[in-house]
Amino acid sequence: HEILKSYKGLTVQNMNTDFEGRLVLADAMTYCQKEYDVDELFTVATLTGSIIMALGCYAAGMFTTSDATAAALTHASKPGDER
């Protein structure tokens, strides 16, 4: 297991191969937050097999700290019957 330092400055331990993709995504998001004046930042990724186990292959997981953002994204998905 490797010990790595993230772009944000956190020290993290690489426990498996999936971790590397998550770290790259986290570093990219941190970079965007530091370098650009963003109000919201979205990613669409398949970096966790747990979502597939929980929701199957026909729905996407959403993680947010904003109820308003969750409601807006859920509302926007309705016309296309997206889940």
Coordinates of N, CA and C in Angstrom, one line a residue, residues 5-80:
K5 N 0.2 11.9 -1.3 CA -0.3 13.2 -0.9 C -1.2 13.8 -2.0
S6 N -2.4 14.1 -1.6 CA -3.4 14.6 -2.6 C -3.1 16.1 -3.0
Y7 N -3.7 16.6 -4.1 CA -3.5 18.0 -4.5 C -3.9 18.9 -3.4
K8 N -4.9 18.5 -2.6 CA -5.5 19.3 -1.5 C -4.5 19.4 -0.3
G9 N -3.5 18.4 -0.3 CA -2.6 18.4 0.8 C -2.8 17.3 1.8
L10 N -3.8 16.5 1.6 CA -4.1 15.4 2.5 C -3.2 14.2 2.2
T11 N -2.8 13.5 3.3 CA -2.0 12.3 3.1 C -3.0 11.2 3.1
V12 N -3.0 10.3 2.1 CA -3.9 9.2 1.9 C -3.2 7.9 1.6
Q13 N -3.8 6.8 2.0 CA -3.2 5.5 1.7 C -4.0 4.8 0.6
N14 N -3.2 4.4 -0.4 CA -3.8 3.7 -1.5 C -4.0 2.2 -1.1
M15 N -5.3 1.9 -0.9 CA -5.7 0.5 -0.5 C -6.0 -0.4 -1.6
N16 N -6.4 0.1 -2.8 CA -6.7 -0.8 -3.9 C -6.6 0.0 -5.2
T17 N -6.8 -0.7 -6.4 CA -6.6 0.0 -7.7 C -7.7 1.0 -7.9
D18 N -8.9 0.8 -7.4 CA -10.0 1.8 -7.6 C -9.7 3.1 -7.0
F19 N -8.9 3.1 -5.9 CA -8.5 4.3 -5.2 C -7.8 5.3 -6.1
E20 N -7.0 4.8 -7.0 CA -6.2 5.8 -7.9 C -7.1 6.6 -8.7
G21 N -8.2 6.1 -9.3 CA -9.1 6.9 -10.0 C -9.9 7.9 -9.2
R22 N -10.2 7.5 -8.0 CA -10.9 8.4 -7.1 C -10.0 9.6 -6.7
L23 N -8.7 9.3 -6.5 CA -7.8 10.3 -6.1 C -7.6 11.3 -7.3
V24 N -7.5 10.8 -8.5 CA -7.4 11.7 -9.7 C -8.6 12.6 -9.8
L25 N -9.8 12.0 -9.6 CA -11.0 12.8 -9.7 C -11.0 13.8 -8.5
A26 N -10.7 13.5 -7.3 CA -10.6 14.4 -6.2 C -9.6 15.5 -6.5
D27 N -8.5 15.2 -7.0 CA -7.5 16.2 -7.3 C -8.0 17.1 -8.4
A28 N -8.6 16.6 -9.4 CA -9.2 17.5 -10.5 C -10.2 18.4 -9.9
M29 N -11.1 17.9 -9.0 CA -12.1 18.8 -8.5 C -11.5 19.9 -7.6
T30 N -10.5 19.5 -6.8 CA -9.8 20.5 -5.9 C -9.1 21.5 -6.8
Y31 N -8.5 21.1 -7.9 CA -7.8 22.1 -8.8 C -8.9 23.1 -9.3
C32 N -10.0 22.6 -9.8 CA -11.0 23.5 -10.4 C -11.5 24.4 -9.3
Q33 N -11.7 24.0 -8.1 CA -12.2 24.8 -7.0 C -11.2 25.9 -6.7
K34 N -9.9 25.6 -6.7 CA -8.9 26.6 -6.4 C -8.6 27.5 -7.5
E35 N -8.7 27.1 -8.8 CA -8.2 27.9 -9.9 C -9.4 28.7 -10.6
Y36 N -10.6 28.3 -10.3 CA -11.7 28.9 -11.0 C -12.8 29.3 -10.0
D37 N -13.5 30.3 -10.3 CA -14.6 30.8 -9.4 C -15.9 30.1 -9.7
V38 N -16.0 28.9 -9.1 CA -17.1 28.0 -9.4 C -18.2 28.1 -8.3
D39 N -19.4 28.1 -8.7 CA -20.5 28.0 -7.8 C -20.9 26.6 -7.5
E40 N -20.9 25.8 -8.5 CA -21.2 24.3 -8.4 C -20.2 23.6 -9.3
L41 N -19.9 22.4 -8.9 CA -19.0 21.5 -9.7 C -19.7 20.1 -9.8
F42 N -19.8 19.6 -11.0 CA -20.4 18.3 -11.2 C -19.4 17.4 -11.9
T43 N -19.5 16.1 -11.5 CA -18.8 15.1 -12.2 C -19.8 13.9 -12.5
V44 N -19.5 13.2 -13.5 CA -20.2 12.0 -13.8 C -19.2 10.9 -14.0
A45 N -19.2 10.0 -13.0 CA -18.1 9.0 -13.0 C -18.7 7.6 -12.5
T46 N -18.0 6.6 -12.9 CA -18.4 5.3 -12.4 C -17.2 4.7 -11.6
L47 N -16.9 5.4 -10.5 CA -15.7 5.1 -9.7 C -16.1 4.2 -8.5
T48 N -17.3 3.8 -8.4 CA -17.6 3.0 -7.3 C -18.6 1.8 -7.7
G49 N -18.1 0.6 -7.5 CA -18.9 -0.5 -7.8 C -20.1 -0.7 -6.9
S50 N -20.0 0.0 -5.7 CA -21.0 -0.1 -4.7 C -22.3 0.5 -5.2
I51 N -22.3 1.5 -6.0 CA -23.5 2.1 -6.6 C -24.2 1.1 -7.4
I52 N -23.5 0.3 -8.2 CA -24.1 -0.7 -9.1 C -24.8 -1.7 -8.3
M53 N -24.1 -2.1 -7.2 CA -24.7 -3.1 -6.3 C -26.0 -2.6 -5.6
A54 N -26.0 -1.3 -5.3 CA -27.1 -0.7 -4.6 C -28.3 -0.4 -5.5
L55 N -28.0 0.2 -6.7 CA -29.0 0.7 -7.6 C -29.2 -0.1 -8.9
G56 N -28.3 -1.0 -9.2 CA -28.3 -1.7 -10.5 C -27.7 -0.9 -11.6
C57 N -27.9 -1.4 -12.8 CA -27.3 -0.7 -14.0 C -28.2 0.3 -14.6
Y58 N -29.4 0.6 -14.1 CA -30.4 1.5 -14.7 C -30.6 2.7 -13.9
A59 N -29.8 3.0 -13.0 CA -30.0 4.3 -12.2 C -28.6 4.7 -11.8
A60 N -28.5 6.0 -11.6 CA -27.2 6.6 -11.2 C -27.3 7.1 -9.7
G61 N -26.2 7.1 -9.0 CA -26.2 7.6 -7.7 C -25.8 9.1 -7.7
M62 N -26.3 9.8 -6.7 CA -26.0 11.2 -6.7 C -25.6 11.6 -5.2
F63 N -24.5 12.2 -5.1 CA -24.0 12.7 -3.8 C -23.9 14.2 -3.9
T64 N -24.5 14.9 -2.9 CA -24.5 16.3 -2.9 C -24.7 16.8 -1.4
T65 N -24.1 18.0 -1.2 CA -24.4 18.6 0.1 C -25.5 19.6 0.1
S66 N -26.1 19.7 -1.1 CA -27.1 20.8 -1.3 C -28.4 20.1 -1.7
D67 N -29.4 20.3 -0.9 CA -30.8 19.8 -1.2 C -31.3 20.5 -2.5
A68 N -31.0 21.8 -2.7 CA -31.5 22.5 -3.8 C -30.9 21.9 -5.1
T69 N -29.6 21.6 -5.1 CA -29.0 21.0 -6.2 C -29.5 19.6 -6.5
A70 N -29.7 18.8 -5.5 CA -30.3 17.5 -5.7 C -31.7 17.6 -6.3
A71 N -32.5 18.6 -5.9 CA -33.9 18.7 -6.4 C -33.8 19.2 -7.9
A72 N -32.9 20.1 -8.2 CA -32.8 20.6 -9.5 C -32.4 19.5 -10.5
L73 N -31.4 18.7 -10.1 CA -30.9 17.6 -11.0 C -32.0 16.6 -11.1
T74 N -32.7 16.2 -10.1 CA -33.8 15.3 -10.1 C -34.9 15.8 -11.1
H75 N -35.2 17.0 -10.9 CA -36.2 17.6 -11.8 C -35.8 17.6 -13.3
A76 N -34.5 18.0 -13.5 CA -34.0 18.0 -14.9 C -34.0 16.6 -15.5
S77 N -33.9 15.6 -14.7 CA -33.8 14.2 -15.3 C -35.2 13.7 -15.7
K78 N -36.3 14.3 -15.2 CA -37.6 13.7 -15.5 C -38.0 13.7 -17.0
P79 N -37.8 14.7 -17.8 CA -38.3 14.7 -19.2 C -37.7 13.5 -20.0
G80 N -36.4 13.2 -19.7 CA -35.8 12.1 -20.4 C -35.9 10.8 -19.7

